[in-house]
PDB file of C-alpha atoms in Angstrom:
ATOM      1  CA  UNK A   1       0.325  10.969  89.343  1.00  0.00           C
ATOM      2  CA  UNK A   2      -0.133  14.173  87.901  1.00  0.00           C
ATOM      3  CA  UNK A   3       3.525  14.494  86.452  1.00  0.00           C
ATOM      4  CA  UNK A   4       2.468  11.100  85.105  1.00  0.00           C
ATOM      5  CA  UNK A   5      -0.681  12.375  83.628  1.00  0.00           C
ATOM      6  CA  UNK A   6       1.083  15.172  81.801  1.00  0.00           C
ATOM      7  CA  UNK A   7       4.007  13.248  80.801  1.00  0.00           C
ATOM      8  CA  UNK A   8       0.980  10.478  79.011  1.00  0.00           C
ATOM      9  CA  UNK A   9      -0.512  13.719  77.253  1.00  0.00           C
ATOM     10  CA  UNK A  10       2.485  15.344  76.057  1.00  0.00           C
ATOM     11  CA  UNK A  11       3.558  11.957  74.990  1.00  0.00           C
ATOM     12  CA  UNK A  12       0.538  11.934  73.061  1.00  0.00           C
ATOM     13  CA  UNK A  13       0.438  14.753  71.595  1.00  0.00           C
ATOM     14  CA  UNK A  14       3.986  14.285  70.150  1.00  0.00           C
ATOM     15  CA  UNK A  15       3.298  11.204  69.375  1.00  0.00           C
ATOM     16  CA  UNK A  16      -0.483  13.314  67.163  1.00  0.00           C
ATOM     17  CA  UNK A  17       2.427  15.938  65.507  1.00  0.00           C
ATOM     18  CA  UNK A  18       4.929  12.928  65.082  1.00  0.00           C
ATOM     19  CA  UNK A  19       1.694  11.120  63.336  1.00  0.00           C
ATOM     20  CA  UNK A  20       0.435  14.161  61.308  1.00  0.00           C
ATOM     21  CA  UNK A  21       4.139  15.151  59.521  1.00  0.00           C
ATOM     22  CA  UNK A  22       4.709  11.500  58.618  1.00  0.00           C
ATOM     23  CA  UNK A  23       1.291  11.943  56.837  1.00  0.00           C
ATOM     24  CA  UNK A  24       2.263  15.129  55.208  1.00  0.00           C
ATOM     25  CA  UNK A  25       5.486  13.797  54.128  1.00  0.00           C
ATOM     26  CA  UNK A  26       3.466  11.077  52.490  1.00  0.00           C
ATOM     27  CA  UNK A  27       0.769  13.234  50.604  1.00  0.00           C
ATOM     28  CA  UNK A  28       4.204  14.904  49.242  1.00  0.00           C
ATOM     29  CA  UNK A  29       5.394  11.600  48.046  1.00  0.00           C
ATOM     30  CA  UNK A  30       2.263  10.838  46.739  1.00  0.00           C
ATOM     31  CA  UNK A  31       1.665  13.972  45.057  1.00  0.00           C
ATOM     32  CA  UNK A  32       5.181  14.039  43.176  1.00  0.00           C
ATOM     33  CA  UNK A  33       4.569  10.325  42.294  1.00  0.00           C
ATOM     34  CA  UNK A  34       1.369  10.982  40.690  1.00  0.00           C
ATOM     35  CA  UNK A  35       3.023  14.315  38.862  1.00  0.00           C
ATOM     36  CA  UNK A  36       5.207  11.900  38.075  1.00  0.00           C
ATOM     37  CA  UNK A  37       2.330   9.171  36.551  1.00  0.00           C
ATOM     38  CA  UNK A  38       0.440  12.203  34.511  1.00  0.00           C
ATOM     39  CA  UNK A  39       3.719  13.257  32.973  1.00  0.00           C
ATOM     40  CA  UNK A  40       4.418   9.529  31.744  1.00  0.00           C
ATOM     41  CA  UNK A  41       1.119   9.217  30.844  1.00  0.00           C
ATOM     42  CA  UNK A  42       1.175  12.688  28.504  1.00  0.00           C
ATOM     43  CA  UNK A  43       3.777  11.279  26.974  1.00  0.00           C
ATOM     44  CA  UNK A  44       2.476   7.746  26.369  1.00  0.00           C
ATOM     45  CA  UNK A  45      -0.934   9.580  24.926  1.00  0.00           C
ATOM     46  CA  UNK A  46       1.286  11.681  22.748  1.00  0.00           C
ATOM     47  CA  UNK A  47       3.438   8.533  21.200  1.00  0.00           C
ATOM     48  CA  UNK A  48       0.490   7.169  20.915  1.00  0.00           C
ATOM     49  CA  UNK A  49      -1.321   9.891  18.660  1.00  0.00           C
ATOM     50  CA  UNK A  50       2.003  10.054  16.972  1.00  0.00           C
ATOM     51  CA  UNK A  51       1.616   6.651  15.668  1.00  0.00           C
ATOM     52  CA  UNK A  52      -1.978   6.824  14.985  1.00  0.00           C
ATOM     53  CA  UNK A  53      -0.890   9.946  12.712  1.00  0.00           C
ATOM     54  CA  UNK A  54       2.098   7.412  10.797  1.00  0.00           C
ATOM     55  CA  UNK A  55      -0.681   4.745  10.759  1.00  0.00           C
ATOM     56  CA  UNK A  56      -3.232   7.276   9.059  1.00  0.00           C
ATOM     57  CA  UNK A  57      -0.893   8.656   6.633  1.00  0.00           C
ATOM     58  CA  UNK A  58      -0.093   4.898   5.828  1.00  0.00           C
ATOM     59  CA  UNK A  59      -3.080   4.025   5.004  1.00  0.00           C
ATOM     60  CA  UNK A  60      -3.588   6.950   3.043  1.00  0.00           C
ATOM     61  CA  UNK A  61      -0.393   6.318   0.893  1.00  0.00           C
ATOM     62  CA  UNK A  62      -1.553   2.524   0.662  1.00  0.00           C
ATOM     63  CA  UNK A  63      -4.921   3.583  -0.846  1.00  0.00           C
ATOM     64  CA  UNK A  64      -3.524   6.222  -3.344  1.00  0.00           C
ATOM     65  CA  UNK A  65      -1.208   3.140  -4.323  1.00  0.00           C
ATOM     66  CA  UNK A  66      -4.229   0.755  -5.156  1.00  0.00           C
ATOM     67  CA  UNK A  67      -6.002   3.557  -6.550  1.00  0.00           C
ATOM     68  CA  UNK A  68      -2.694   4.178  -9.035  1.00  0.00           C
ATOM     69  CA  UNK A  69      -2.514   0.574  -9.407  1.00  0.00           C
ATOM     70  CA  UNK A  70      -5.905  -0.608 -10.091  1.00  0.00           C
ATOM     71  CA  UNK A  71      -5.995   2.618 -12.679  1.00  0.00           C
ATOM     72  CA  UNK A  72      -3.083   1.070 -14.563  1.00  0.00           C
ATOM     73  CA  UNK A  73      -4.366  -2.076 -15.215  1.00  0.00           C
ATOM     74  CA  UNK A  74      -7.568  -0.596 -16.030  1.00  0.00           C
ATOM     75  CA  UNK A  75      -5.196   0.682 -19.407  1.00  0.00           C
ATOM     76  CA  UNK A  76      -3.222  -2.581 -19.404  1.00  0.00           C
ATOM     77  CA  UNK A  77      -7.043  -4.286 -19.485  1.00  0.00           C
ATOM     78  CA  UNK A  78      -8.016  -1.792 -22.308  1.00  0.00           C
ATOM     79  CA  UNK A  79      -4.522  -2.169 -24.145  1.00  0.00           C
ATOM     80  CA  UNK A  80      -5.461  -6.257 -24.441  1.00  0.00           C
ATOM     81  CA  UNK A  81      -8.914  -5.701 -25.635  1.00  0.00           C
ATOM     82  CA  UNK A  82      -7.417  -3.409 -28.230  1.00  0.00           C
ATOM     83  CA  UNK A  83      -4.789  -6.017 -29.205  1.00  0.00           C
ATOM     84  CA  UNK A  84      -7.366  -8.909 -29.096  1.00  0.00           C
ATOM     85  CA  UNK A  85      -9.003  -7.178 -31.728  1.00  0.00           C
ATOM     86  CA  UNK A  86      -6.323  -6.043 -34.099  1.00  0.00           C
ATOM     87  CA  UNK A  87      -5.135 -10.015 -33.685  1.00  0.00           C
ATOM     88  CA  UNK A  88      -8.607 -11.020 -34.534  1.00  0.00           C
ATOM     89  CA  UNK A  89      -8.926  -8.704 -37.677  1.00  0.00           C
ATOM     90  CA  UNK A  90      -5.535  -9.845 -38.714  1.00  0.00           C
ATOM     91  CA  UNK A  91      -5.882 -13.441 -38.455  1.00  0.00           C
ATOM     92  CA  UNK A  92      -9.545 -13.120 -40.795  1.00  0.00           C
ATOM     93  CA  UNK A  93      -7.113 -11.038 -42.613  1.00  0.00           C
ATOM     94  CA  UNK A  94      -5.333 -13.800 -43.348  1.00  0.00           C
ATOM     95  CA  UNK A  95      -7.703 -16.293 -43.690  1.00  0.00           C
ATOM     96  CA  UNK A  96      -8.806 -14.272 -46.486  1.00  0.00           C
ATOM     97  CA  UNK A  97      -6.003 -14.075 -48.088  1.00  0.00           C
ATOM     98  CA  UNK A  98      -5.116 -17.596 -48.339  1.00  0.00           C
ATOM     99  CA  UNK A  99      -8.150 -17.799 -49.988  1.00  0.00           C
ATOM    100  CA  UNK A 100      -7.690 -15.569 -52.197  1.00  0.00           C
ATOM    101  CA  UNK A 101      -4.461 -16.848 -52.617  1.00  0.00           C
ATOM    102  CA  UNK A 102      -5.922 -20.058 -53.719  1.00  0.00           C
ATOM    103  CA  UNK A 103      -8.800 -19.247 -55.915  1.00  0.00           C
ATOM    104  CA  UNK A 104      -6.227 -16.746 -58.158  1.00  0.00           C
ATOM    105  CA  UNK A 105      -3.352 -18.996 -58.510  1.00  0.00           C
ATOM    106  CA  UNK A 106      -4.396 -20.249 -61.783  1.00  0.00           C
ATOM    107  CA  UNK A 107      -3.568 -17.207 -63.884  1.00  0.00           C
ATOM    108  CA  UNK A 108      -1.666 -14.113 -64.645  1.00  0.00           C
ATOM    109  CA  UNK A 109      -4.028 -11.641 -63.173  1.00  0.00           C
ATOM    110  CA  UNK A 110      -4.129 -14.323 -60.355  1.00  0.00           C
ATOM    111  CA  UNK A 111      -0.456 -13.862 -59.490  1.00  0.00           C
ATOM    112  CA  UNK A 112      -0.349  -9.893 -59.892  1.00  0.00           C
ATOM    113  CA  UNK A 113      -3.401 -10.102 -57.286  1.00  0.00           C
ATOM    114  CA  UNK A 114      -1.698 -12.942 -55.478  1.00  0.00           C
ATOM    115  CA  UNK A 115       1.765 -10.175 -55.430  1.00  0.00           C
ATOM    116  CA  UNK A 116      -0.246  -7.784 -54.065  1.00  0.00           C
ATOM    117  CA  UNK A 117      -1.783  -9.819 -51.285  1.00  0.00           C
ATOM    118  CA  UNK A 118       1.769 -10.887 -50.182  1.00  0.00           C
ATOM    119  CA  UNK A 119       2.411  -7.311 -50.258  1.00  0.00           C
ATOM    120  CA  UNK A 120      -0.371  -6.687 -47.544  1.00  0.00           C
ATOM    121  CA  UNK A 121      -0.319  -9.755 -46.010  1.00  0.00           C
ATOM    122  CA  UNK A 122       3.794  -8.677 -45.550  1.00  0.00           C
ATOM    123  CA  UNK A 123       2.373  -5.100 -44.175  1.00  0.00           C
ATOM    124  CA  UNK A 124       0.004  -7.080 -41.601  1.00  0.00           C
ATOM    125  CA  UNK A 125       2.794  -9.428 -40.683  1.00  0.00           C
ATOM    126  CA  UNK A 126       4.474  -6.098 -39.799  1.00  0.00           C
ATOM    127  CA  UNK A 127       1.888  -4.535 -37.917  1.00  0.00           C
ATOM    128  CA  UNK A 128       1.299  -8.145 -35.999  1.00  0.00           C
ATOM    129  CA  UNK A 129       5.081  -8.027 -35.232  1.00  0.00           C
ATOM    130  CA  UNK A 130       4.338  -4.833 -33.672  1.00  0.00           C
ATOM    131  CA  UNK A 131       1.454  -5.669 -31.846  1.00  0.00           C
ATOM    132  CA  UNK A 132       3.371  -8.233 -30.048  1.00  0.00           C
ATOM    133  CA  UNK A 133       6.243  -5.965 -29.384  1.00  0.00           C
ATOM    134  CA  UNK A 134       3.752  -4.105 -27.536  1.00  0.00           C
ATOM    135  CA  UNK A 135       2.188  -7.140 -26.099  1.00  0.00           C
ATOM    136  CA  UNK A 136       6.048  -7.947 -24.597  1.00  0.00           C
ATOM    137  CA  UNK A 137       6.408  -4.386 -23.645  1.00  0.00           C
ATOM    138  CA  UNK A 138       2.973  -4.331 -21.509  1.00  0.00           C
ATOM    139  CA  UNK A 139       3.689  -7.551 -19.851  1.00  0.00           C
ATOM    140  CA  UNK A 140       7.197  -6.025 -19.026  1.00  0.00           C
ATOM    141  CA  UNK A 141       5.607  -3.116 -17.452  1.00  0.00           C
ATOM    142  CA  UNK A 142       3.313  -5.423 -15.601  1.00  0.00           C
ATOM    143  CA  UNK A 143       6.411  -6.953 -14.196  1.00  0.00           C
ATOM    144  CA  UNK A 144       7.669  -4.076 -12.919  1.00  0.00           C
ATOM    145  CA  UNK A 145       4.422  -3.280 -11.438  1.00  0.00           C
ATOM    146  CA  UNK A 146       4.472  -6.504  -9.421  1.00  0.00           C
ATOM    147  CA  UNK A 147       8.020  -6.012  -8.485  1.00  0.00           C
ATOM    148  CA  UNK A 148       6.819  -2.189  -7.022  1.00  0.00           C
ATOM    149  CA  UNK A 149       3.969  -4.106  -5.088  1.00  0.00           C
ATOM    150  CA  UNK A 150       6.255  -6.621  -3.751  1.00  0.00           C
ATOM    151  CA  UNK A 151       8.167  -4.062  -2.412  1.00  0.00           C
ATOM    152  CA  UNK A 152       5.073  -2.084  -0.890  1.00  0.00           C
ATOM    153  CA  UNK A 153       3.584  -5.100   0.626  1.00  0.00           C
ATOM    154  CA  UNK A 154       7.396  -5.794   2.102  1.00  0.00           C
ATOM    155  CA  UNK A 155       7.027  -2.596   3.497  1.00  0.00           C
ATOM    156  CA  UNK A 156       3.538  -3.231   5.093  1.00  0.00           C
ATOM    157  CA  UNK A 157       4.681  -6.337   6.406  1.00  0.00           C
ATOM    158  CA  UNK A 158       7.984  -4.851   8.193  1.00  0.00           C
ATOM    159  CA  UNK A 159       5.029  -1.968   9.274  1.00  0.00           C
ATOM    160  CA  UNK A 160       2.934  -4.640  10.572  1.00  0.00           C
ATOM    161  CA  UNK A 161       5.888  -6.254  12.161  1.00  0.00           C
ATOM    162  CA  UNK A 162       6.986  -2.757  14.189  1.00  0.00           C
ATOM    163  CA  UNK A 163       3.696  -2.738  15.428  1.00  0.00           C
ATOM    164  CA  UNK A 164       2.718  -3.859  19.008  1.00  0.00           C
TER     165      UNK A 164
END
């Protein structure tokens, strides 16, 4: 009964060790598996601040772009009121001269006057073919412009689009 006895509580007790290394073997699984889970998750915080950063500079670059932007057409803006002007003064310009035109026709001094105002009128028509060379050249820039922000807001969408 005795040998019984003993053989029960050295049973037991290898049965205790037995128990307490398959526990340690466990912590060491569970403590290379969770070396493992703060390395991934390092790594996931640092992609992540990564693409914060490209998101911030981004955004930067986008708002120096509208800044740029809204700036030009701030002088495209003034350019037009300029032009509306000068179109203005040279339509009463040549309102005026017609008439002129037609209160002089009826004598000599009338048609040296009348030569003169063809001369100017000739000089305006100039200067109006001008402005609207420069009208056609603005609105060709503005093009362009478009065309750059098409291509910017392509970009943002193909951003957005990489994005989870």
């Amino acid at each position: 009964m005795q040998a019984a006895l003993a053989l029960a509580g050295a049973f037991a007790a290898g049965w205790t060790a037995q128990g307490w290394r398959a526990d340690a073997a466990a912590a060491r699984v569970q403590a290379v598996q969770s070396e493992k889970d703060v390395a991934q998750a390092q790594q996931s915080q640092a992609a992540t601040e990564n693409k914060a950063g490209a998101l911030l500079q981004h955004a930067h670059d986008q708002q120096d772009n509208i800044h740029d932007y809204t700036h030009k057409l701030a002088q495209l803006e003034a350019g037009r009121a300029a032009d509306t002007a000068r179109i203005a003064s040279l339509q009463h310009a040549v309102s005026a001269a017609a008439t002129r035109s037609a209160q002089l026709a009826g004598n000599a001094a009338a048609c040296r006057d009348l030569a003169d105002q063809h001369q100017r009128l000739a000089a305006l028509a100039g200067e109006g073919g001008a402005v609207v060379a420069g009208l056609a050249s603005l609105v060709r820039q503005r093009d362009a412009e478009l065309g750059l922000l098409a291509g910017q807001i392509s970009v943002d969408r193909g951003l957005i689009g990489q994005l989870p």
